Coordinates of C-alpha atoms in Angstrom, one line a residue:
Chain A
M1 CA 71.3 -26.1 -34.3
P2 CA 69.5 -22.7 -34.4
S3 CA 66.1 -24.8 -37.7
K4 CA 65.5 -27.0 -34.5
K5 CA 65.0 -24.3 -31.9
K6 CA 61.8 -23.1 -33.3
T7 CA 60.0 -26.5 -34.1
K8 CA 57.5 -27.3 -31.5
P9 CA 58.9 -30.6 -30.2
D10 CA 56.0 -33.9 -30.7
L11 CA 55.4 -34.7 -26.9
S12 CA 52.7 -37.3 -28.5
V13 CA 52.8 -41.3 -28.2
D14 CA 51.2 -44.3 -29.4
F15 CA 50.6 -46.3 -26.1
A16 CA 49.2 -49.9 -27.3
G17 CA 47.1 -47.9 -30.3
I18 CA 45.7 -45.8 -27.9
R19 CA 46.6 -42.3 -29.1
L20 CA 48.7 -39.8 -26.3
K21 CA 49.2 -36.2 -27.3
N22 CA 51.6 -36.8 -24.4
P23 CA 53.0 -39.1 -21.9
V24 CA 51.3 -37.0 -19.4
L25 CA 49.0 -39.3 -17.3
T26 CA 47.8 -38.6 -13.6
A27 CA 48.0 -42.0 -11.3
S28 CA 44.7 -44.0 -10.0
G29 CA 43.4 -43.2 -7.0
T30 CA 45.1 -39.4 -7.4
F31 CA 43.1 -37.9 -9.6
G32 CA 39.9 -39.5 -8.6
Y33 CA 37.8 -39.6 -12.4
G34 CA 39.1 -36.0 -12.6
E35 CA 35.9 -34.1 -11.7
E36 CA 37.9 -32.5 -8.8
F37 CA 40.7 -31.2 -11.2
A38 CA 38.8 -30.1 -13.8
D39 CA 39.0 -26.4 -11.7
I40 CA 42.1 -25.9 -11.0
I41 CA 43.5 -27.2 -14.1
D42 CA 42.6 -27.6 -17.7
L43 CA 42.0 -31.0 -18.4
N44 CA 42.7 -31.5 -22.2
R45 CA 46.4 -30.0 -22.2
L46 CA 46.3 -34.1 -19.9
G47 CA 48.5 -37.1 -22.2
G48 CA 45.4 -38.8 -20.7
V49 CA 43.2 -40.1 -17.2
I50 CA 43.9 -43.2 -15.4
V51 CA 40.6 -43.0 -13.1
K52 CA 40.2 -44.2 -9.8
G53 CA 39.9 -47.9 -9.1
I54 CA 36.4 -49.5 -9.9
S55 CA 35.0 -52.9 -8.7
L56 CA 31.8 -54.8 -9.8
K57 CA 30.2 -53.8 -7.1
P58 CA 30.4 -50.3 -4.9
I59 CA 33.4 -51.1 -2.2
T60 CA 32.8 -48.3 1.0
G61 CA 36.9 -48.6 1.9
N62 CA 38.8 -48.8 5.3
P63 CA 37.8 -47.6 8.3
P64 CA 40.0 -44.7 9.3
P65 CA 43.1 -43.4 10.0
R66 CA 43.8 -44.1 6.5
I67 CA 46.6 -42.1 5.5
W68 CA 50.4 -41.6 6.9
E69 CA 52.7 -39.1 6.4
T70 CA 56.5 -41.0 6.0
P71 CA 59.7 -39.2 5.1
S72 CA 59.3 -38.0 1.2
G73 CA 56.4 -40.4 1.1
M74 CA 52.7 -41.4 2.9
L75 CA 51.7 -44.5 3.6
N76 CA 47.9 -45.2 2.3
A77 CA 45.0 -47.7 3.2
I78 CA 42.2 -45.7 1.7
G79 CA 40.3 -50.1 1.2
L80 CA 39.7 -48.9 -2.7
E81 CA 36.6 -47.4 -2.0
N82 CA 34.7 -46.8 -5.3
P83 CA 31.1 -46.2 -6.6
G84 CA 31.2 -49.4 -8.5
V85 CA 31.3 -50.6 -12.4
D86 CA 27.6 -49.3 -13.4
V87 CA 27.6 -46.2 -10.9
F88 CA 31.1 -45.2 -12.2
L89 CA 29.2 -45.6 -16.4
R90 CA 26.3 -43.5 -15.5
D91 CA 27.7 -40.5 -12.9
K92 CA 31.4 -40.3 -13.7
L93 CA 32.2 -41.7 -17.4
P94 CA 30.4 -38.9 -19.1
F95 CA 32.0 -36.2 -18.2
L96 CA 35.4 -37.0 -18.7
R97 CA 33.9 -37.5 -21.9
N98 CA 33.9 -34.1 -22.5
Y99 CA 37.6 -34.4 -23.2
D100 CA 40.0 -35.2 -25.7
I101 CA 41.6 -37.2 -23.7
A102 CA 42.5 -40.9 -23.5
V103 CA 40.3 -42.6 -20.4
L104 CA 41.9 -45.5 -19.1
V105 CA 39.7 -47.5 -17.0
N106 CA 41.6 -49.2 -13.5
I107 CA 39.7 -51.9 -13.1
F108 CA 40.2 -54.6 -9.7
G109 CA 38.2 -57.2 -7.8
Y110 CA 38.4 -59.9 -5.2
C111 CA 37.9 -62.4 -6.9
L112 CA 38.5 -63.5 -10.4
E113 CA 34.9 -63.3 -11.9
D114 CA 35.2 -60.1 -10.5
Y115 CA 37.9 -58.8 -12.6
V116 CA 36.2 -60.5 -15.8
G117 CA 32.7 -59.2 -14.6
V118 CA 33.9 -55.4 -15.0
A119 CA 36.2 -56.0 -18.0
E120 CA 32.8 -56.4 -19.9
R121 CA 30.7 -53.5 -18.9
L122 CA 33.8 -51.8 -20.2
D123 CA 34.2 -53.6 -23.7
G124 CA 32.8 -51.1 -26.6
V125 CA 31.7 -48.4 -23.7
P126 CA 32.5 -45.3 -25.8
G127 CA 34.6 -42.8 -24.1
V128 CA 37.4 -46.0 -22.8
S129 CA 40.4 -46.1 -24.3
G130 CA 41.6 -49.0 -22.6
L131 CA 41.5 -50.9 -19.3
E132 CA 44.3 -50.8 -16.4
V133 CA 44.1 -54.0 -14.2
N134 CA 45.1 -54.0 -11.2
I135 CA 46.4 -56.9 -10.1
S136 CA 47.8 -56.2 -5.7
C137 CA 43.9 -57.5 -4.4
P138 CA 43.9 -60.8 -2.2
N139 CA 42.3 -63.6 -4.3
V140 CA 39.3 -64.5 -1.6
K141 CA 38.5 -67.4 -3.5
A142 CA 42.1 -68.8 -3.3
G143 CA 42.3 -68.1 0.6
G144 CA 43.4 -64.5 -0.3
I145 CA 46.7 -65.1 -1.7
V146 CA 47.3 -61.8 -4.2
F147 CA 46.9 -62.3 -7.7
G148 CA 50.5 -60.4 -8.7
T149 CA 52.3 -62.3 -6.6
D150 CA 52.0 -65.7 -7.4
L151 CA 53.0 -66.3 -11.6
K152 CA 50.0 -68.8 -11.9
A153 CA 47.4 -66.4 -10.3
A154 CA 48.5 -63.3 -12.0
F155 CA 48.7 -65.4 -15.4
E156 CA 44.8 -66.8 -15.0
L157 CA 43.0 -62.9 -13.9
L158 CA 44.8 -61.8 -17.3
S159 CA 44.6 -64.3 -19.4
A160 CA 40.4 -64.4 -17.9
V161 CA 40.1 -60.6 -18.5
R162 CA 42.2 -59.9 -22.1
K163 CA 39.6 -62.7 -23.3
A164 CA 36.8 -60.5 -21.8
T165 CA 37.1 -57.4 -23.5
R166 CA 38.4 -55.6 -27.3
L167 CA 40.3 -52.9 -25.1
P168 CA 44.0 -52.7 -24.9
V169 CA 44.7 -54.0 -21.6
I170 CA 47.5 -53.1 -19.6
A171 CA 48.4 -54.8 -16.5
K172 CA 49.7 -53.2 -13.0
L173 CA 52.0 -54.9 -11.6
S174 CA 53.1 -54.9 -7.7
P175 CA 56.4 -53.9 -7.0
N176 CA 56.1 -56.5 -3.8
V177 CA 58.0 -59.4 -5.4
T178 CA 61.3 -60.2 -6.1
D179 CA 61.5 -60.8 -10.0
I180 CA 59.6 -58.2 -11.5
T181 CA 60.8 -59.4 -14.8
A182 CA 59.0 -62.4 -14.3
F183 CA 55.7 -60.8 -13.9
A184 CA 55.8 -58.3 -17.2
R185 CA 56.9 -61.8 -18.7
T186 CA 54.0 -63.6 -17.4
A187 CA 51.7 -60.7 -18.0
R188 CA 53.0 -60.6 -21.5
D189 CA 51.8 -64.7 -22.1
A190 CA 48.4 -63.3 -21.3
G191 CA 48.2 -61.5 -23.5
C192 CA 48.9 -57.7 -21.9
D193 CA 49.3 -54.7 -24.5
G194 CA 50.9 -52.8 -22.0
L195 CA 52.5 -52.4 -18.7
S196 CA 52.0 -50.1 -15.6
L197 CA 54.7 -50.4 -13.0
I198 CA 54.9 -49.8 -9.8
N199 CA 52.4 -49.8 -7.7
T200 CA 52.8 -48.9 -4.1
L201 CA 55.1 -50.7 -1.6
L202 CA 53.7 -52.0 1.5
G203 CA 54.7 -50.5 4.1
M204 CA 53.5 -50.2 7.9
A205 CA 54.4 -47.5 10.6
I206 CA 53.4 -47.1 14.2
D207 CA 52.6 -45.0 16.9
I208 CA 55.1 -45.8 19.3
R209 CA 53.1 -44.1 22.5
S210 CA 50.0 -45.7 21.8
R211 CA 51.8 -49.0 20.4
R212 CA 49.5 -48.7 17.4
P213 CA 49.8 -48.7 13.4
R214 CA 49.6 -45.6 13.0
L215 CA 47.1 -47.0 10.1
A216 CA 43.8 -47.9 10.9
N217 CA 44.6 -51.2 8.7
C218 CA 47.7 -51.8 10.0
T219 CA 49.8 -52.2 6.6
G220 CA 49.8 -49.5 3.8
G221 CA 51.2 -48.6 0.4
L222 CA 53.5 -46.5 0.1
S223 CA 54.0 -43.7 -2.8
G224 CA 55.5 -40.6 -3.4
P225 CA 59.2 -39.8 -4.0
A226 CA 60.6 -41.8 -1.2
I227 CA 59.8 -44.7 -3.7
R228 CA 61.3 -43.9 -7.0
P229 CA 64.1 -45.5 -7.3
V230 CA 62.9 -49.0 -6.6
A231 CA 60.3 -48.4 -8.8
V232 CA 62.7 -46.3 -12.0
R233 CA 64.6 -49.7 -11.5
M234 CA 61.7 -51.6 -12.1
V235 CA 60.4 -50.3 -15.0
W236 CA 64.3 -50.7 -16.4
Q237 CA 64.0 -54.4 -15.3
A238 CA 60.9 -54.7 -17.3
A239 CA 61.6 -52.8 -20.3
K240 CA 65.2 -55.3 -20.7
A241 CA 62.7 -58.5 -20.1
V242 CA 59.5 -57.3 -22.6
D243 CA 58.7 -56.0 -26.1
L244 CA 55.9 -54.2 -24.6
P245 CA 55.0 -50.9 -24.3
L246 CA 55.3 -49.4 -20.1
I247 CA 53.9 -46.9 -18.3
G248 CA 56.2 -46.1 -15.6
M249 CA 55.3 -44.6 -12.1
G250 CA 55.9 -44.3 -8.5
G251 CA 57.1 -40.5 -6.9
I252 CA 57.6 -38.4 -10.2
M253 CA 56.9 -34.7 -9.0
T254 CA 58.7 -32.8 -12.0
H255 CA 59.9 -33.3 -15.4
E256 CA 62.9 -34.9 -14.0
D257 CA 62.1 -37.7 -12.7
A258 CA 59.3 -38.0 -15.9
L259 CA 62.2 -38.3 -18.0
E260 CA 64.0 -40.5 -16.3
F261 CA 61.4 -42.9 -16.3
I262 CA 61.6 -42.6 -20.4
L263 CA 64.9 -43.4 -20.2
A264 CA 64.5 -46.3 -17.9
G265 CA 62.4 -47.7 -20.7
A266 CA 58.8 -45.8 -20.5
S267 CA 57.0 -44.6 -23.4
A268 CA 54.3 -43.2 -21.0
V269 CA 54.4 -42.4 -17.3
A270 CA 51.9 -41.3 -14.5
V271 CA 51.6 -39.0 -11.7
G272 CA 50.1 -39.9 -8.4
T273 CA 51.0 -38.6 -5.1
A274 CA 52.4 -35.4 -6.5
N275 CA 48.2 -34.2 -7.5
F276 CA 47.8 -33.7 -3.6
V277 CA 50.7 -31.8 -3.2
N278 CA 50.6 -29.8 -6.2
P279 CA 47.2 -30.1 -8.3
R280 CA 48.9 -28.8 -11.0
A281 CA 52.0 -31.3 -11.0
T282 CA 50.7 -32.9 -14.4
L283 CA 50.8 -29.6 -16.3
D284 CA 54.6 -28.3 -15.2
I285 CA 56.1 -32.1 -16.1
I286 CA 54.2 -31.1 -19.4
G287 CA 55.7 -27.6 -19.6
G288 CA 59.3 -28.7 -17.9
M289 CA 59.0 -32.2 -20.5
E290 CA 58.6 -29.8 -23.5
A291 CA 61.2 -27.1 -22.2
F292 CA 63.7 -29.6 -21.5
L293 CA 63.5 -31.3 -25.7
V294 CA 63.6 -28.0 -26.8
Q295 CA 66.9 -27.5 -24.7
E296 CA 68.3 -30.4 -26.0
G297 CA 67.5 -30.3 -29.7
I298 CA 65.5 -33.7 -29.7
G299 CA 62.6 -34.0 -31.6
S300 CA 60.5 -35.7 -30.3
V301 CA 59.7 -37.8 -26.4
R302 CA 60.0 -41.4 -28.6
E303 CA 63.4 -41.0 -29.0
L304 CA 64.2 -41.0 -25.7
V305 CA 61.9 -44.2 -24.5
G306 CA 64.7 -46.5 -22.7
K307 CA 67.8 -44.3 -24.0
V308 CA 69.5 -44.6 -20.6
C309 CA 73.1 -45.2 -21.8
V310 CA 74.6 -48.8 -20.1
A311 CA 78.1 -49.4 -20.6
Chain B
M1 CA 41.8 -21.6 -17.6
P2 CA 42.4 -19.5 -14.6
S3 CA 42.7 -21.5 -11.1
N4 CA 40.4 -20.2 -8.9
K5 CA 41.7 -22.3 -5.6
L6 CA 45.1 -22.4 -6.1
H7 CA 46.9 -19.6 -5.0
R8 CA 50.7 -18.0 -4.7
A9 CA 49.9 -16.8 -1.5
K10 CA 52.7 -13.4 -0.3
V11 CA 52.8 -13.6 3.1
L12 CA 51.8 -10.3 5.2
L13 CA 52.9 -11.2 8.9
H14 CA 53.6 -14.1 10.7
R15 CA 54.8 -13.6 14.5
P16 CA 54.6 -15.5 17.6
A17 CA 50.7 -14.7 19.2
G18 CA 50.8 -16.0 22.5
R19 CA 50.1 -19.2 24.5
G20 CA 52.0 -21.1 21.9
Y21 CA 50.3 -20.0 18.9
Y22 CA 51.5 -18.7 15.7
R23 CA 49.4 -15.9 13.3
L24 CA 50.0 -16.3 9.8
V25 CA 48.1 -13.4 7.4
L26 CA 48.4 -14.1 3.3
L27 CA 47.6 -11.4 0.9
A28 CA 45.0 -13.9 -1.4
P29 CA 42.7 -11.7 -2.4
G30 CA 40.7 -13.9 -4.6
L31 CA 40.9 -16.6 -2.1
A32 CA 39.6 -14.3 0.4
A33 CA 36.7 -12.9 -1.5
A34 CA 35.4 -16.6 -2.2
A35 CA 35.7 -17.2 2.1
A36 CA 32.9 -18.4 4.4
P37 CA 33.2 -19.1 8.2
G38 CA 34.3 -23.1 8.7
H39 CA 36.0 -23.0 5.0
F40 CA 40.0 -24.4 5.2
V41 CA 43.1 -23.7 3.1
M42 CA 46.0 -26.3 2.4
L43 CA 49.2 -24.7 2.9
R44 CA 52.7 -26.4 2.0
V45 CA 54.6 -25.4 4.1
S46 CA 58.3 -25.8 2.2
A47 CA 59.2 -26.9 -1.4
N48 CA 60.8 -29.2 0.3
L49 CA 59.6 -33.0 -0.6
D50 CA 60.2 -33.9 2.8
P51 CA 57.3 -33.4 5.3
L52 CA 56.1 -33.9 1.2
L53 CA 51.9 -32.9 2.1
A54 CA 50.2 -29.3 2.8
R55 CA 48.7 -29.5 5.9
P56 CA 45.1 -27.9 6.8
F57 CA 43.9 -24.1 8.4
G58 CA 41.5 -23.2 9.2
I59 CA 40.9 -20.0 8.0
S60 CA 39.9 -17.8 11.1
S61 CA 38.7 -14.2 9.7
V62 CA 39.4 -12.3 6.0
I63 CA 41.2 -9.1 6.9
A64 CA 40.2 -6.2 4.0
K65 CA 38.6 -8.5 1.6
R66 CA 42.3 -9.0 0.3
S67 CA 43.9 -11.3 3.1
I68 CA 43.7 -14.2 5.7
E69 CA 44.3 -15.4 8.9
L70 CA 45.3 -18.7 9.4
Y71 CA 46.3 -19.3 14.3
Y72 CA 48.2 -22.7 14.4
R73 CA 50.1 -24.2 16.6
V74 CA 53.1 -26.0 16.7
A75 CA 52.4 -29.9 16.3
G76 CA 54.6 -31.4 14.5
R77 CA 57.6 -31.4 11.6
G78 CA 55.0 -29.7 9.9
T79 CA 54.2 -26.5 11.9
T80 CA 57.7 -26.3 13.0
L81 CA 59.4 -25.5 9.8
L82 CA 55.9 -23.1 8.5
T83 CA 57.3 -20.6 11.6
A84 CA 60.3 -19.8 9.6
V85 CA 58.7 -18.6 7.1
E86 CA 59.0 -15.2 6.6
P87 CA 57.4 -12.1 5.8
G88 CA 57.8 -11.4 2.1
R89 CA 58.0 -14.8 1.2
T90 CA 55.1 -16.9 -1.4
L91 CA 53.5 -19.8 0.1
D92 CA 51.5 -22.3 -2.7
L93 CA 47.9 -22.3 -1.2
L94 CA 44.9 -24.4 -1.8
G95 CA 41.4 -23.0 -1.4
P96 CA 38.9 -22.0 0.1
L97 CA 38.1 -25.5 0.8
G98 CA 35.1 -27.2 2.2
N99 CA 31.6 -26.7 3.1
G100 CA 31.8 -24.1 6.0
F101 CA 29.2 -23.9 8.1
P102 CA 25.9 -23.1 7.6
V103 CA 24.0 -18.9 8.2
P104 CA 22.6 -19.4 11.8
D105 CA 18.7 -18.2 11.7
R106 CA 18.3 -14.1 12.7
A107 CA 16.1 -15.4 16.0
A108 CA 18.6 -18.3 16.9
T109 CA 21.6 -18.1 19.8
P110 CA 24.5 -19.6 18.3
L111 CA 26.5 -21.2 20.9
L112 CA 30.3 -21.0 19.7
V113 CA 31.7 -24.4 21.2
A114 CA 36.0 -24.4 21.1
G115 CA 38.6 -26.2 22.4
G116 CA 41.8 -26.8 22.4
S117 CA 43.1 -25.4 19.3
G118 CA 39.7 -26.1 17.2
F119 CA 39.0 -21.6 17.5
P120 CA 40.0 -20.4 14.6
P121 CA 36.1 -21.0 12.3
L122 CA 34.8 -20.1 15.1
L123 CA 36.7 -16.8 16.0
Y124 CA 35.6 -16.8 11.5
F125 CA 32.3 -17.7 12.5
S126 CA 31.8 -14.5 15.7
S127 CA 32.7 -11.5 12.9
R128 CA 30.0 -12.7 10.7
Y129 CA 26.9 -13.8 13.4
G130 CA 28.2 -13.5 16.6
K131 CA 26.2 -10.9 18.0
Q132 CA 24.0 -13.4 19.7
A133 CA 26.3 -15.3 20.5
R134 CA 27.7 -17.4 23.5
L135 CA 31.7 -18.7 23.3
F136 CA 32.1 -21.9 25.5
V137 CA 35.6 -22.7 25.4
G138 CA 37.3 -24.7 27.5
S139 CA 41.3 -26.1 27.6
R140 CA 43.7 -28.3 30.1
D141 CA 44.9 -24.6 31.6
K142 CA 43.9 -21.0 31.1
E143 CA 48.0 -20.7 29.6
C144 CA 46.5 -23.5 27.0
L145 CA 43.5 -20.5 26.4
P146 CA 43.4 -19.2 23.1
P147 CA 45.7 -16.0 22.7
A148 CA 45.1 -13.4 24.7
A149 CA 44.1 -11.1 21.2
V150 CA 41.7 -13.7 20.2
M151 CA 40.5 -13.8 23.3
K152 CA 39.7 -10.5 23.1
D153 CA 38.2 -10.3 19.7
L154 CA 35.8 -13.1 20.8
R155 CA 34.7 -11.9 24.2
S156 CA 33.3 -8.3 22.0
R157 CA 32.3 -10.2 19.4
T158 CA 29.9 -12.4 21.6
K159 CA 27.5 -11.7 24.5
A160 CA 29.0 -14.1 26.1
V161 CA 31.4 -16.0 27.0
H162 CA 31.8 -19.2 29.7
Y163 CA 34.9 -20.4 30.7
A164 CA 36.3 -23.7 31.4
T165 CA 39.7 -25.0 32.8
E166 CA 40.6 -28.9 33.6
D167 CA 42.6 -27.4 36.3
G168 CA 40.0 -24.1 37.1
S169 CA 42.6 -21.8 36.8
R170 CA 40.6 -19.9 34.9
G171 CA 36.9 -20.0 34.6
A172 CA 34.6 -23.7 36.3
C173 CA 36.6 -26.8 36.6
G174 CA 36.0 -29.2 34.2
F175 CA 35.3 -29.7 31.4
V176 CA 33.9 -27.0 28.0
T177 CA 30.8 -29.9 28.0
D178 CA 30.4 -29.2 32.1
T179 CA 29.7 -25.5 31.5
L180 CA 27.7 -26.2 28.2
A181 CA 25.8 -28.7 29.9
A182 CA 24.8 -26.7 32.4
Y183 CA 23.6 -24.0 30.2
L184 CA 21.8 -26.5 28.1
A185 CA 20.3 -27.6 31.2
R186 CA 18.3 -23.8 32.3
P187 CA 19.4 -22.0 29.0
A188 CA 18.6 -18.2 29.1
A189 CA 14.9 -17.2 28.5
G190 CA 13.7 -16.8 24.9
E191 CA 17.0 -18.1 23.8
S192 CA 16.6 -20.8 20.5
P193 CA 20.7 -22.3 21.1
V194 CA 22.2 -23.7 18.0
I195 CA 25.8 -25.7 18.8
Y196 CA 28.7 -24.8 16.4
A197 CA 31.3 -26.6 17.6
C198 CA 35.2 -27.5 16.5
G199 CA 37.9 -28.9 18.9
P200 CA 39.0 -32.9 19.4
N201 CA 36.9 -35.4 18.5
A202 CA 36.1 -36.5 22.6
M203 CA 34.8 -33.1 23.1
L204 CA 32.4 -33.4 19.6
A205 CA 31.8 -36.2 20.2
S206 CA 30.4 -35.0 23.9
V207 CA 28.9 -32.2 22.3
S208 CA 26.7 -34.3 19.8
R209 CA 25.3 -36.2 23.4
L210 CA 23.8 -33.3 24.9
A211 CA 22.8 -31.3 22.0
A212 CA 20.8 -34.7 21.3
E213 CA 19.9 -35.2 24.2
H214 CA 18.2 -31.7 24.7
S215 CA 16.8 -32.0 20.7
I216 CA 19.1 -28.9 19.3
P217 CA 20.9 -28.9 16.1
C218 CA 24.6 -29.3 16.2
Y219 CA 27.2 -28.5 13.5
V220 CA 30.9 -29.8 14.3
S221 CA 33.4 -29.3 12.2
L222 CA 36.1 -31.8 11.7
E223 CA 40.0 -31.9 12.3
E224 CA 41.1 -34.4 9.9
R225 CA 44.8 -35.9 8.2
M226 CA 44.7 -35.2 4.8
A227 CA 46.3 -35.2 1.9
C228 CA 45.1 -33.3 -1.0
G229 CA 42.0 -31.5 0.6
L230 CA 40.1 -31.6 -2.5
G231 CA 38.0 -34.8 -2.5
V232 CA 39.8 -37.0 -4.7
C233 CA 42.4 -39.1 -1.4
M234 CA 40.2 -40.0 0.5
G235 CA 42.0 -39.6 3.0
C236 CA 39.8 -38.0 5.7
S237 CA 37.0 -39.9 5.5
V238 CA 35.3 -40.2 8.8
S239 CA 32.5 -43.0 9.4
M240 CA 28.6 -41.8 9.3
K241 CA 25.5 -43.5 11.0
S242 CA 24.3 -44.5 8.0
G243 CA 27.2 -46.5 7.4
G244 CA 29.8 -45.8 5.0
Y245 CA 32.0 -42.9 5.0
K246 CA 32.3 -39.1 3.7
R247 CA 35.2 -37.0 3.0
V248 CA 36.2 -34.5 5.6
C249 CA 37.2 -32.2 3.2
K250 CA 34.3 -31.9 0.4
E251 CA 31.3 -33.5 2.5
G252 CA 33.0 -31.5 5.5
P253 CA 34.8 -30.2 7.3
V254 CA 31.0 -28.8 9.0
F255 CA 28.8 -31.4 9.4
D256 CA 25.1 -32.1 11.2
S257 CA 26.6 -34.0 14.2
R258 CA 23.5 -36.3 13.8
E259 CA 25.2 -37.7 11.4
I260 CA 28.6 -38.6 12.6
D261 CA 29.3 -42.2 13.7
W262 CA 30.9 -41.0 17.0
G263 CA 31.1 -44.5 18.4
G264 CA 33.9 -45.1 15.7
K265 CA 35.4 -42.3 16.0
T266 CA 36.1 -41.9 20.2
I267 CA 37.4 -45.6 20.2
L268 CA 40.4 -44.5 18.1
Q269 CA 40.4 -41.7 20.2
V270 CA 41.6 -44.4 23.0
G271 CA 45.3 -44.3 23.3
R272 CA 46.0 -41.0 21.0

């Protein structure tokens, strides 16, 4: 079909009411607030940016060492260091408004009220396209149970955030659970407009000579290509369980990786650790995806969502 | 939008430099033009996914305004793989990164304190501001000193070299901080010293203490594990006395030694 090869494939996606010019986003915590990358890549070419997690008050983060490289991956325990929502609105968001891209603000807290506080502050703010809610934090008011690994806590939290904002709410699911579909359904029942998955897998590494953990925090989040098959599996399971749009992430390095997530059921993807390894990774992935669609004679990336062939 | 930090650099020269070090020269005109002493680069040692992350290397020299020179010692899997890279190949390179050393006052006497494999940024510094400088170099034994060719350059660029080895095989027997302390106790007439140091954290903590005792300005170049080198991963943060953290890759790697919470750092050093 030579005629098809001439037309540029359509990469645009409507994600929970948010228009993305292409399905490639940057994963929270791997792209800062965009400034550091602006003199390396043209941010306007991205589908969107999911900014580093924002809390109600500033957080200084964990003591070093904070990162440790592992086979095809890395552990991190940064401790969600961030300047807080007020400084974000004053100093960080205006920069991102200069670009014609979706801006999803990742929010978190250590009690339900903190999450609600941030969500309220961001409601109606120009330049914010939606909220991504990191539910992998401990609830200090409930004995430190992690919101995202307890169905009741997750439901209460996401319902409260839902009520606090008119923005699209995207729940970022924790993979550290036995049945991801139960949490996908819970997020849907709480009124979420979409899901992000997966967050990092909890891991640990030990220095056998000093006998101490490699991270000062002892445990950390594992990311990078090492976790990709786990992430693709969870996206596939969640896509079958709920009728919500999904942002797939977990070790995406290339456009082939991104397309795996889309075939598994993700409408959009987020590139994380790859940004550290290759600051151009997002643009390479967008370019590769477009070339793949041309090659295969596929008119729109939307045609591939969830189209994994399962006999 | 053209990138001013991402480079595809051709390997011009790569060979053992003696004393366990390798010398790597990369053609990267844009990077070379923007570099200054104290800057570093992130280098991907292979295109494979394991090891995944790029490695930071301090720039030791800019050659003919078009190339940069790096020295490294094989310290793990990343540097082991790097040794196999042959001249003619291209490598992905990010830089120059970091803040660099402050330019010394004309009247100042820079005291360059190099410990372990911390000499590269000071070698670069000496090429611009070496004339008035004194070098204090220390290692476990004379075989662990910087490579002979590096020492030759350092000797010719500086006005004096003070050696210290822990086994006494070259220069004074003891730590580099012992020779530095001896000098600071009786500095040469007319010299107003400013310290520029790079080496293991325990050494930098001691140098910082000496500087404080003698009320001398002191700049230290820190080394930390880092993932991105761009200031986004927040993995290389170090504790500040004023509370909170700063990123070695962005606010550093060069810090005024008074800023650093050395207590936190030296505690972490124990048992390494």
